[in-house]
CSV table of C-alpha atoms in Angstrom, one decimal:
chain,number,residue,atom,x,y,z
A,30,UNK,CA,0.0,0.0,0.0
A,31,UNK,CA,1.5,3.1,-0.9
A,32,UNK,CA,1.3,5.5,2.2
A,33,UNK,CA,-1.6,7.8,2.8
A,34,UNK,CA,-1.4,11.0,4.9
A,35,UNK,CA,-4.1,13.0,6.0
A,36,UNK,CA,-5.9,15.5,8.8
A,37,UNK,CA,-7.3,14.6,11.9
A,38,UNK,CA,-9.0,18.0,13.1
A,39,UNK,CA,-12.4,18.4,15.3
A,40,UNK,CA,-14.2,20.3,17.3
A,41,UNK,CA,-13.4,23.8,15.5
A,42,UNK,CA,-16.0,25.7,17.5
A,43,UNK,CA,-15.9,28.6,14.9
A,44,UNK,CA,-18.2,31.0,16.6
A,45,UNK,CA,-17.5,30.7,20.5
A,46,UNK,CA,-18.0,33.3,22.8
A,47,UNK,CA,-15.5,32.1,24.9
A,48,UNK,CA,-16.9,32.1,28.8
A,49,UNK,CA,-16.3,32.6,32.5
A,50,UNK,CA,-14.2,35.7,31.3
A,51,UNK,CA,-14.5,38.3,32.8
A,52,UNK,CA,-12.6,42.1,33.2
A,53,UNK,CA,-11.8,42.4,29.3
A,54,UNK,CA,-12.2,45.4,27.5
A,55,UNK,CA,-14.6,45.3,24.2
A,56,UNK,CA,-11.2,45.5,21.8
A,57,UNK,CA,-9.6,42.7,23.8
A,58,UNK,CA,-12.5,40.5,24.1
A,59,UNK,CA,-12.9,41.0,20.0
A,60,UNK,CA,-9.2,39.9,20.1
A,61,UNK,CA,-10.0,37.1,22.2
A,62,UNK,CA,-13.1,35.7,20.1
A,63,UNK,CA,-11.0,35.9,16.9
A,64,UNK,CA,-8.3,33.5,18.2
A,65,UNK,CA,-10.9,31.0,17.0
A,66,UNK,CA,-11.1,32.1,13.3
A,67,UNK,CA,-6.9,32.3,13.9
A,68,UNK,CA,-6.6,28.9,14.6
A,69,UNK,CA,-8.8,27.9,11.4
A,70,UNK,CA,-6.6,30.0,9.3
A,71,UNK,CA,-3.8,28.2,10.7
A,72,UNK,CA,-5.2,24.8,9.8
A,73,UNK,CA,-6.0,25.5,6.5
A,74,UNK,CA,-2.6,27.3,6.0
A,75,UNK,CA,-0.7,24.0,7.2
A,76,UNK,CA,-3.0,21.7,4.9
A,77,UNK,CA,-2.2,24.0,1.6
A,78,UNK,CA,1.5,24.1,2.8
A,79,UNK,CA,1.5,20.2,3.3
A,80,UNK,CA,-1.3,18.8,0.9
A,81,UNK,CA,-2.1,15.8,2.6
A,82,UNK,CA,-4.6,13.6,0.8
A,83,UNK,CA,-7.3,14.4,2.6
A,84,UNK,CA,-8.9,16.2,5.7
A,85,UNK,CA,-11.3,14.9,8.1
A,86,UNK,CA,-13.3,17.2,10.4
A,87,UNK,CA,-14.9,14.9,13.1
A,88,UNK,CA,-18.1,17.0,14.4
A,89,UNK,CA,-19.0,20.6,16.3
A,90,UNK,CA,-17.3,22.9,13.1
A,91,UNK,CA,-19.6,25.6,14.4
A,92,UNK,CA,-20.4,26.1,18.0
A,93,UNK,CA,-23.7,26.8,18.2
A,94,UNK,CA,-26.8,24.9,16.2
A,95,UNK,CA,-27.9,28.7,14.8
A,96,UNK,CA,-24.4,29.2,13.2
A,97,UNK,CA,-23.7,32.5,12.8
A,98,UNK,CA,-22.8,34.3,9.5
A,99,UNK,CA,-18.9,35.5,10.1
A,100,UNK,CA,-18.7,31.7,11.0
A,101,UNK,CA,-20.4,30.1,8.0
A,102,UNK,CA,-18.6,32.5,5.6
A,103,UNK,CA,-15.1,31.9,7.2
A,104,UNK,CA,-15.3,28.1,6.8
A,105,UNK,CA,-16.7,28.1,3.3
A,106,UNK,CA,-13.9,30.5,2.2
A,107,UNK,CA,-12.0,27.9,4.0
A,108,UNK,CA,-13.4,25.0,1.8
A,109,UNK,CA,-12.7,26.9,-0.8
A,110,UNK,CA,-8.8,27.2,-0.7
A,111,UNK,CA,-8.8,23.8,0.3
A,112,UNK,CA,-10.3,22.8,-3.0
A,113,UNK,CA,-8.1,24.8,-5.1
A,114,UNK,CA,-5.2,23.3,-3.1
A,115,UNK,CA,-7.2,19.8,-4.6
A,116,UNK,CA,-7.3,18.4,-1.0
A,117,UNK,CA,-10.8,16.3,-0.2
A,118,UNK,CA,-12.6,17.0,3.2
A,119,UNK,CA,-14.9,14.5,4.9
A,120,UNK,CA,-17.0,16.0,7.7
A,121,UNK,CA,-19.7,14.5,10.5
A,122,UNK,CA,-21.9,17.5,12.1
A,123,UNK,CA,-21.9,16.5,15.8
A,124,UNK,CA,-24.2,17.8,19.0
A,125,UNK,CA,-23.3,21.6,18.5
A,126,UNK,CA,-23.7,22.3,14.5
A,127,UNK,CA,-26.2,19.5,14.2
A,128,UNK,CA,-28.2,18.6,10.9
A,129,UNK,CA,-31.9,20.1,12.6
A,130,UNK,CA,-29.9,24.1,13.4
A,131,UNK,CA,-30.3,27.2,11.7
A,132,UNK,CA,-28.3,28.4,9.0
A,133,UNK,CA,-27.5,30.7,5.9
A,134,UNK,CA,-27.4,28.8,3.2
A,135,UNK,CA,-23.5,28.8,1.6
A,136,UNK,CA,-22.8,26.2,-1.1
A,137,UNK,CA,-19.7,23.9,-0.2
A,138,UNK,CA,-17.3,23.3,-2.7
A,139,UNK,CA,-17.1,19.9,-4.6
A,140,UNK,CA,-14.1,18.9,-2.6
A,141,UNK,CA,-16.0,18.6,0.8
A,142,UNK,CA,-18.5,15.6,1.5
A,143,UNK,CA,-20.6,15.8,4.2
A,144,UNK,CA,-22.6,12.4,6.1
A,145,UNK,CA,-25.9,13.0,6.8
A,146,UNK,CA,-27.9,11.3,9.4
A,147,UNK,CA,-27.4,7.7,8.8
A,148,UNK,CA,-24.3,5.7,9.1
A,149,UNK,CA,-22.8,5.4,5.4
A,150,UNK,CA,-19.2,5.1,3.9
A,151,UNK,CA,-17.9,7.2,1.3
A,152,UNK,CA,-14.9,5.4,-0.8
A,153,UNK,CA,-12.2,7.6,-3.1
A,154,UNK,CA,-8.8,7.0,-4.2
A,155,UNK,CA,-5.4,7.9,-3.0
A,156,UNK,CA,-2.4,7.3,-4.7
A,157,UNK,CA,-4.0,4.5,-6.5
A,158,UNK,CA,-5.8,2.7,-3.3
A,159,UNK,CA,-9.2,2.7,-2.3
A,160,UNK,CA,-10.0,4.3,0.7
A,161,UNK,CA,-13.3,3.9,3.1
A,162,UNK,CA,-14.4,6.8,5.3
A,163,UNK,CA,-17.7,5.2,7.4
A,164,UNK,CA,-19.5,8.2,9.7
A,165,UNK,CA,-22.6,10.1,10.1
A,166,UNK,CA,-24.0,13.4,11.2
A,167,UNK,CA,-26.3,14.3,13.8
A,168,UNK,CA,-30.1,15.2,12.9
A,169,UNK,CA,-30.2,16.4,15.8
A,170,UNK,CA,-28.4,17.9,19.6
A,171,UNK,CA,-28.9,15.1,21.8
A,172,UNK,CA,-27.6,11.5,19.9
A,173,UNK,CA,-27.9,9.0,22.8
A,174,UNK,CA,-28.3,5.6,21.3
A,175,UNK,CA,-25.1,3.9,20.5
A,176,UNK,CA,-24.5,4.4,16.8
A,177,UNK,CA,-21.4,2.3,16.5
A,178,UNK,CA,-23.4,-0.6,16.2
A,179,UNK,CA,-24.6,0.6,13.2
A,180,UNK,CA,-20.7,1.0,11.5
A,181,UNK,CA,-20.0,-2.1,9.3
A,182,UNK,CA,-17.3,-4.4,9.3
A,183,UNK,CA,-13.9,-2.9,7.5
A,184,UNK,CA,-14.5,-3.4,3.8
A,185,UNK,CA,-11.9,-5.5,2.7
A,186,UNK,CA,-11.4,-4.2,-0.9
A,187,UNK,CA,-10.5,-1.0,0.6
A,188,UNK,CA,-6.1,-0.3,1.4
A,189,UNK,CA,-7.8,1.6,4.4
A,190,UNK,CA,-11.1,2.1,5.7
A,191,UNK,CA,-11.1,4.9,8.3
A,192,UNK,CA,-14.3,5.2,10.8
A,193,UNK,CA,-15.3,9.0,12.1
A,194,UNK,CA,-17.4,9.4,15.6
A,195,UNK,CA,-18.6,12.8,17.3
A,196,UNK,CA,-19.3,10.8,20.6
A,197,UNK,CA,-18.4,9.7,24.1
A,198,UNK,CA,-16.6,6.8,25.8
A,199,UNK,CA,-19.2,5.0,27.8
A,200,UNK,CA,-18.5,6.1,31.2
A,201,UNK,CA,-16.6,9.3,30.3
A,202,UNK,CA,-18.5,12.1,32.2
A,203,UNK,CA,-15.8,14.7,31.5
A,204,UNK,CA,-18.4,16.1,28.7
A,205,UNK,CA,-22.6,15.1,27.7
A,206,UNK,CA,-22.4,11.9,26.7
A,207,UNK,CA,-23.5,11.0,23.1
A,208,UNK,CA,-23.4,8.3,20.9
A,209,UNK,CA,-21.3,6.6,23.3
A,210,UNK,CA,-19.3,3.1,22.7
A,211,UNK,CA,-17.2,1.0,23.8
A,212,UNK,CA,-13.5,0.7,22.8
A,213,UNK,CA,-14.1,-2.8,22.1
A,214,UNK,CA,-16.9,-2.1,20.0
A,215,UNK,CA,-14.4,0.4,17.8
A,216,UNK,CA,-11.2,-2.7,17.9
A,217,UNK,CA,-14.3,-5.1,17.0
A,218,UNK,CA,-14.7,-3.4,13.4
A,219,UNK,CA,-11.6,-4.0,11.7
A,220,UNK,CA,-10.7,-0.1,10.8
A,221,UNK,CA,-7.5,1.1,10.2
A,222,UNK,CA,-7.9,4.2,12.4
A,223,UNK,CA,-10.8,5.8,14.5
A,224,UNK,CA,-11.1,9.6,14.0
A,225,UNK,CA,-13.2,10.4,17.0
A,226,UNK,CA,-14.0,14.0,18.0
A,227,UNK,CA,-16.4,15.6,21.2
A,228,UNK,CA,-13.8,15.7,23.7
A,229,UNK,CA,-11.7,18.4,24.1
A,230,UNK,CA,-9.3,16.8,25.5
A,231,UNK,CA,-6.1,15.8,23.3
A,232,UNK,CA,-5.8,11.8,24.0
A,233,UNK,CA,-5.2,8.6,22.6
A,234,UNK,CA,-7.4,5.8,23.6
A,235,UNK,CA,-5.7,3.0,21.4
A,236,UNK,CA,-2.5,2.1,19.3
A,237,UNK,CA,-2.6,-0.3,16.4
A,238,UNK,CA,-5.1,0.6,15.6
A,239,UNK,CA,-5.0,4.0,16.5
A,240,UNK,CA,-8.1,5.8,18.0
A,241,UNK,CA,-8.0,9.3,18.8
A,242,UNK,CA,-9.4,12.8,20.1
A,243,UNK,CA,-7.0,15.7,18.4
A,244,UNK,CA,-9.1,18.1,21.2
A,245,UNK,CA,-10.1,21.4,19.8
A,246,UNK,CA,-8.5,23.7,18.0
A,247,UNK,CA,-8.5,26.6,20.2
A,248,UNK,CA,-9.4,26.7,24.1
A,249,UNK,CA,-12.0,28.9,25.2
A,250,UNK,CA,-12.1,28.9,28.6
A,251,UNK,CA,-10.3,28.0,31.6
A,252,UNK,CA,-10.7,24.1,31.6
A,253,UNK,CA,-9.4,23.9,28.1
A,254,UNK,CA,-5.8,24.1,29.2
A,255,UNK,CA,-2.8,24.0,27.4
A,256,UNK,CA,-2.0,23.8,23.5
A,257,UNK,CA,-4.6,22.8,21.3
A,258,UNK,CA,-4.5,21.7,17.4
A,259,UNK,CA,-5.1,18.9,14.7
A,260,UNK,CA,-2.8,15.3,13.9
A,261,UNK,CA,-0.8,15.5,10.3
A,262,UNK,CA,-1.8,11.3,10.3
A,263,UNK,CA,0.0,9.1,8.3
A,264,UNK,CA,-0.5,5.3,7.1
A,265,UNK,CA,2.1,3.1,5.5
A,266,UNK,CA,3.2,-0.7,5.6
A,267,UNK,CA,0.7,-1.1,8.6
A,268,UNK,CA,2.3,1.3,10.9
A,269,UNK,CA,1.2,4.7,11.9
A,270,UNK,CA,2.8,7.9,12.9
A,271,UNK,CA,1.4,11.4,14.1
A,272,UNK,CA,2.5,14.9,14.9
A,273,UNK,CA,0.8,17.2,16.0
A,274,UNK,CA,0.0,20.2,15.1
A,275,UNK,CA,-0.3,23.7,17.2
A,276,UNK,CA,-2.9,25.8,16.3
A,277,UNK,CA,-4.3,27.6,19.4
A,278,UNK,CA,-3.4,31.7,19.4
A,279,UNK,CA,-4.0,31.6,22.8
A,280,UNK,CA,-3.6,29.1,25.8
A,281,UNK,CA,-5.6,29.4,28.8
A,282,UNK,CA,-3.0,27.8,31.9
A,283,UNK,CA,-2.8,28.1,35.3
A,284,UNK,CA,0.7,29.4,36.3
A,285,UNK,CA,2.5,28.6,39.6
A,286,UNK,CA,4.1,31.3,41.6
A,287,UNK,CA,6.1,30.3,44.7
A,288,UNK,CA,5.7,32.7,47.6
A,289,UNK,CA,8.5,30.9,49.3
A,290,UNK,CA,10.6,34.0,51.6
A,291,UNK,CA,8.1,37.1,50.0
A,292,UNK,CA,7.9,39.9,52.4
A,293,UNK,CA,7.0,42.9,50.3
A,294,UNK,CA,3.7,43.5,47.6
A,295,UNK,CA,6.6,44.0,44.8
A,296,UNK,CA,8.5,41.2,45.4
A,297,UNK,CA,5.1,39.0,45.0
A,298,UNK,CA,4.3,41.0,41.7
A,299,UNK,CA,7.8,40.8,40.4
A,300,UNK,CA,7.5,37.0,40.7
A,301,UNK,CA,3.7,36.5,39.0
A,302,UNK,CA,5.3,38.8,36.0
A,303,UNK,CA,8.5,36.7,36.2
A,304,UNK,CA,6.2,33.4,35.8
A,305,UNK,CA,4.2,34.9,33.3
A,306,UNK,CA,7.2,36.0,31.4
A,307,UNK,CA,8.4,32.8,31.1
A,308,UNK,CA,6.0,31.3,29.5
A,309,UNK,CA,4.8,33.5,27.3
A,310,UNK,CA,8.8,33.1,25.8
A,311,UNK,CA,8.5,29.6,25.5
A,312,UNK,CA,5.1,29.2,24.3
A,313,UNK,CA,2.3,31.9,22.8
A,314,UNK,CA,-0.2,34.3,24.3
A,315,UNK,CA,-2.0,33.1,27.3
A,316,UNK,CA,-4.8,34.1,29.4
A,317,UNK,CA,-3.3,32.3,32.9
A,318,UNK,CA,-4.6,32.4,36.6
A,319,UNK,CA,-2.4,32.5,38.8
A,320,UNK,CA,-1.7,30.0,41.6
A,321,UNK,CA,0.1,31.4,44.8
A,322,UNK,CA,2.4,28.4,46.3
A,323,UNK,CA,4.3,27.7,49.6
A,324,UNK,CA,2.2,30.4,51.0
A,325,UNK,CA,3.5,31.1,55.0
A,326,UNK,CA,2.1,33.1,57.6
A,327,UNK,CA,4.1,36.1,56.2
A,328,UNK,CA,2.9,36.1,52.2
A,329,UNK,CA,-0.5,35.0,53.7
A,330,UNK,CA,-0.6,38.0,56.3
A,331,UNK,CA,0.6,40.1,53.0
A,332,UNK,CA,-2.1,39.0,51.4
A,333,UNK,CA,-4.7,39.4,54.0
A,334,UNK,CA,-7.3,42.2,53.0
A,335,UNK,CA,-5.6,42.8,49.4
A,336,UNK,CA,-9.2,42.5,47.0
A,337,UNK,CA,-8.3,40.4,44.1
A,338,UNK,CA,-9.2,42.6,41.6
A,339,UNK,CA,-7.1,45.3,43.2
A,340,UNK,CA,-4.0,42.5,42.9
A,341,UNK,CA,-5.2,41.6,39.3
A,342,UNK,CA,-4.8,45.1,38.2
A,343,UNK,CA,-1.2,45.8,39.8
A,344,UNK,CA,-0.1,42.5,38.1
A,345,UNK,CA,-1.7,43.1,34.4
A,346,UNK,CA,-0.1,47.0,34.8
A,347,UNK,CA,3.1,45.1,35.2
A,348,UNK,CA,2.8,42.8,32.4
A,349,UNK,CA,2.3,45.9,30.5
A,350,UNK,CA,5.6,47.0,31.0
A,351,UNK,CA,7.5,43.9,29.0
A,352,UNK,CA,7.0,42.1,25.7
A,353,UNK,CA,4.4,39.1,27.7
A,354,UNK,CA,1.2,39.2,25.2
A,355,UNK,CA,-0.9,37.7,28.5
A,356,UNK,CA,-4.2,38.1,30.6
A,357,UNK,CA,-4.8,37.5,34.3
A,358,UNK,CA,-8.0,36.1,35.3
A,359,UNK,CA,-7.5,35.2,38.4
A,360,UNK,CA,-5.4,34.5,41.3
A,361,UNK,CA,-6.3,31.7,43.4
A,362,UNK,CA,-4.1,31.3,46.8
A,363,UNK,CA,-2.8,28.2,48.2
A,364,UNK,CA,-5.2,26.4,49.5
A,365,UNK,CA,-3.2,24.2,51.9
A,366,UNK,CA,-2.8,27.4,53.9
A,367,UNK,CA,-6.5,28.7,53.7
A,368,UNK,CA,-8.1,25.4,54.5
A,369,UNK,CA,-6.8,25.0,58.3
A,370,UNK,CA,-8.5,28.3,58.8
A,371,UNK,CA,-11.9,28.4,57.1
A,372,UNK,CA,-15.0,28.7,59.8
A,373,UNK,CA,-17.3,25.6,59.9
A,374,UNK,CA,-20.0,27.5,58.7
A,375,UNK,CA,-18.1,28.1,55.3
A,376,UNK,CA,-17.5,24.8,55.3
A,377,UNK,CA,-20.9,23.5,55.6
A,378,UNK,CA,-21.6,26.1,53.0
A,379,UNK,CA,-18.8,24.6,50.0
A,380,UNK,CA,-20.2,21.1,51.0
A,381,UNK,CA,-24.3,21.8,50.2
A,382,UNK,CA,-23.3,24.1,47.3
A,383,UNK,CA,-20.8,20.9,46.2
A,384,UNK,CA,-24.4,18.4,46.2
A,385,UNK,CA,-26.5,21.4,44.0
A,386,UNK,CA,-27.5,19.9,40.5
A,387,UNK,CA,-28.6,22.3,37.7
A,388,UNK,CA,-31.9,22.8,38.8
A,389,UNK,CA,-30.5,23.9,42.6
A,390,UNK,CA,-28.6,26.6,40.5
A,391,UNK,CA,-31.3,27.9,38.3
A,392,UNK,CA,-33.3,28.5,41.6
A,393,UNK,CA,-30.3,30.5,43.4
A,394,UNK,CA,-29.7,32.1,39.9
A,395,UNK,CA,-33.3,32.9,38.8
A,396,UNK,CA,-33.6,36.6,40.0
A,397,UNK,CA,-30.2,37.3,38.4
A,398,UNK,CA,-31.2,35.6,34.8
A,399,UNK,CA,-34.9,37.3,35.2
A,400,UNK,CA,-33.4,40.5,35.2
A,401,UNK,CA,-34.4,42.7,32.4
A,402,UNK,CA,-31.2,44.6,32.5
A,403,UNK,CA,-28.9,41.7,34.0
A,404,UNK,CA,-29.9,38.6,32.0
A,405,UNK,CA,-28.5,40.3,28.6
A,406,UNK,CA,-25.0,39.7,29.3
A,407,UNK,CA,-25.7,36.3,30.8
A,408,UNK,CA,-24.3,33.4,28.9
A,409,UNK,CA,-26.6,30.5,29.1
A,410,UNK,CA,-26.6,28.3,32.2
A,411,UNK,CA,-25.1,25.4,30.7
A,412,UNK,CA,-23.4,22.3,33.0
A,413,UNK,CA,-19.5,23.8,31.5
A,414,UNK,CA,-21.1,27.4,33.1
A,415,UNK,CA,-22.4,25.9,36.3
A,416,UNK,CA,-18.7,24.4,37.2
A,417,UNK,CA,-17.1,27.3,36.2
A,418,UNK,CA,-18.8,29.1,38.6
A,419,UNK,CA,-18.4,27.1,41.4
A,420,UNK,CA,-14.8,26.6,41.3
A,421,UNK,CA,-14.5,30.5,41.6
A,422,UNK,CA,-17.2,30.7,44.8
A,423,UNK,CA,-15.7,27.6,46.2
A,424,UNK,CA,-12.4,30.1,47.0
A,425,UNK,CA,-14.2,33.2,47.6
A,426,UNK,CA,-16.2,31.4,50.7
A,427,UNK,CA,-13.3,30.0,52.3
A,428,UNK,CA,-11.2,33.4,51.9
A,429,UNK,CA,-14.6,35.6,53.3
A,430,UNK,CA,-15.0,32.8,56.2
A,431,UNK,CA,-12.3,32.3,57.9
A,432,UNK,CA,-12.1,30.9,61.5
A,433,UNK,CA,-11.8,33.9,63.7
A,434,UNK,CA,-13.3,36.3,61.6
């Protein structure tokens, strides 16, 4: 077989409004939202630089199921250059950019072929082998039955047959679960190589054959850590290899700053721009909270009474000063320290807030969201929104209810 090379990429999210940040001004937020469209432009820019023999875009191009116009455009521009560059795409809609949403209509170029609802393969020809793609799109948001059982056997006449799932690992709570399988179920069908997307999370589940999430293209909040991209993929004499491929404008990363022998307010800013600083040089933008280790009675007592958006603002002035293209969002203190001193009524109050399920929220939360002014620049109260927000209250409580106080 002669080798075949190709694009693993999912979960584009073109459109996100990125959430859970907050203290941006309107220009930086803009700048912010458009890392997304960035890290499109850099896949296609790779592809066209490397022309693989095909691209495969496993689920959730768009991030919501009304996709917006700026989005819809951008990716059939996208298409576009692809198909002058003669490089096929196969894409399966998953939960977010399902078949049943709203859109503009925008004619794909011949190059792309899309799955529809029901599991079907689409065969084409690399360098004089047949090659299988098997997948399917979602009709609509919520997929829950298991549609691996619906994938066929490899076909045999094909030099590679390549399966493509927007779904979850049974058990895997980390997102919704849809369309969930089993690993055995995948190893049971004989493919060549699972192109799975819906987890954000960069991983590989299973060599020889390979299964694998590539994670999203671009993090948009504080969970999705780290560098994101695509796998360059490639197929020859049975064996296969993988690189992967950066294409996130900005990280989102939580930094650690040691407060180990800090007496003054200048020392302990010096250090967070220090940390900062470093990894901005070895790595890109980044919009980083900030984690205060080896905290002792001295930084702590430092600390005591400083509001965190007062300490947020001294640092970000700082940053201003050098050539560190970062954000602060937070600063989050040693917990070690802080937890021998919270009251037990703070306590009780992290462990009944830690038992709330999403309907307890949308009861604390419903005067806020009813508000006529208020609710506008709400982001929906989604399960992502609802842990964002209680792993910032979880440290607030603790540092307004400490024993003694």
């Amino acid at each position: 077989m002669a080798p075949i090379r190709f694009i693993h990429t999912a979960d584009l999210h073109l459109g996100s409004p990125f959430t859970g940040i907050s203290g941006l001004a309107s220009a930086q937020r803009k700048k912010l939202a458009d890392t997304v469209y960035q890290a499109f432009d850099a896949l296609i820019d790779y592809a066209i630089s490397e022309k693989p023999d095909f691209m495969l875009i496993a689920g959730d191009i768009y991030d919501g199921e009304d996709r917006t116009l700026r989005a819809q455009y951008k990716f059939q521009k996208g298409m576009e250059r692809l198909d002058h560059a003669g490089i096929p795409v196969i894409i399966s809609h998953g939960n977010h950019d399902h078949l049943g949403g709203g859109w503009t209509r925008f004619e794909l170029p011949a190059n792309v072929h899309v799955f529809d609802d029901g599991v079907s393969s689409h065969s084409f020809t690399v360098s004089g082998n047949k090659v299988t793609v098997t997948g399917f799109s979602y009709a609509e948001r919520h997929v829950k039955e298991a549609k691996i059982i619906e994938f066929p056997q490899a076909d045999e006449t094909s030099a590679c047959h390549i399966g493509m799932l927007h779904g979850s690992m049974d058990g895997d709570s980390s997102h919704a679960v849809y369309a969930p399988f089993k690993k055995e179920q995948l190893l049971s069908k004989n493919y060549h190589y699972w192109a799975l997307g819906h987890i954000h999370l960069r991983q590989i589940l299973h060599h020889d054959p390979y299964i694998v999430y590539p994670g999203n293209i671009q993090g948009r909040h504080r969970k999705e850590t780290g560098q994101k991209g695509f796998y360059d993929v490639r197929l020859e004499n049975g064996e296969t290899t993988m690189e992967f491929i950066r294409t996130s404008a900005v990280c989102f990363e939580g930094l650690e700053v040691s407060c180990k022998e800090i007496l003054h307010m200048n020392e302990l800013i010096d250090a967070c721009s220090e940390a900062v600083e470093k990894y901005t040089a070895e790595n890109n933008a980044v919009m980083a909270v900030l984690h205060l280790k080896d905290v002792d009675e001295q930084s702590a007592e430092l600390l005591e009474g400083i509001p965190e958006e007062a300490l947020l603002e001294a640092i970000q002035e700082a940053l201003e000063s050098t050539s560190a293209d970062a954000w602060i969002t937070g600063v989050v203190v040693d917990e070690a320290l802080n937890e021998t001193r919270v009251s037990a009524i703070g306590e009780k109050i992290s462990a009944t807030m830690n038992e709330w399920d999403q309907s307890d929220w949308k009861r604390v939360l419903k005067d806020l969201y009813q508000h006529p002014k208020a609710s506008r620049y709400l982001d929906s109260l989604t399960d992502e929104l609802i842990q964002e927000i209680a792993a910032e209250a979880v440290p607030k409580i603790h540092k307004a209810m400490r024993a003694g106080e």
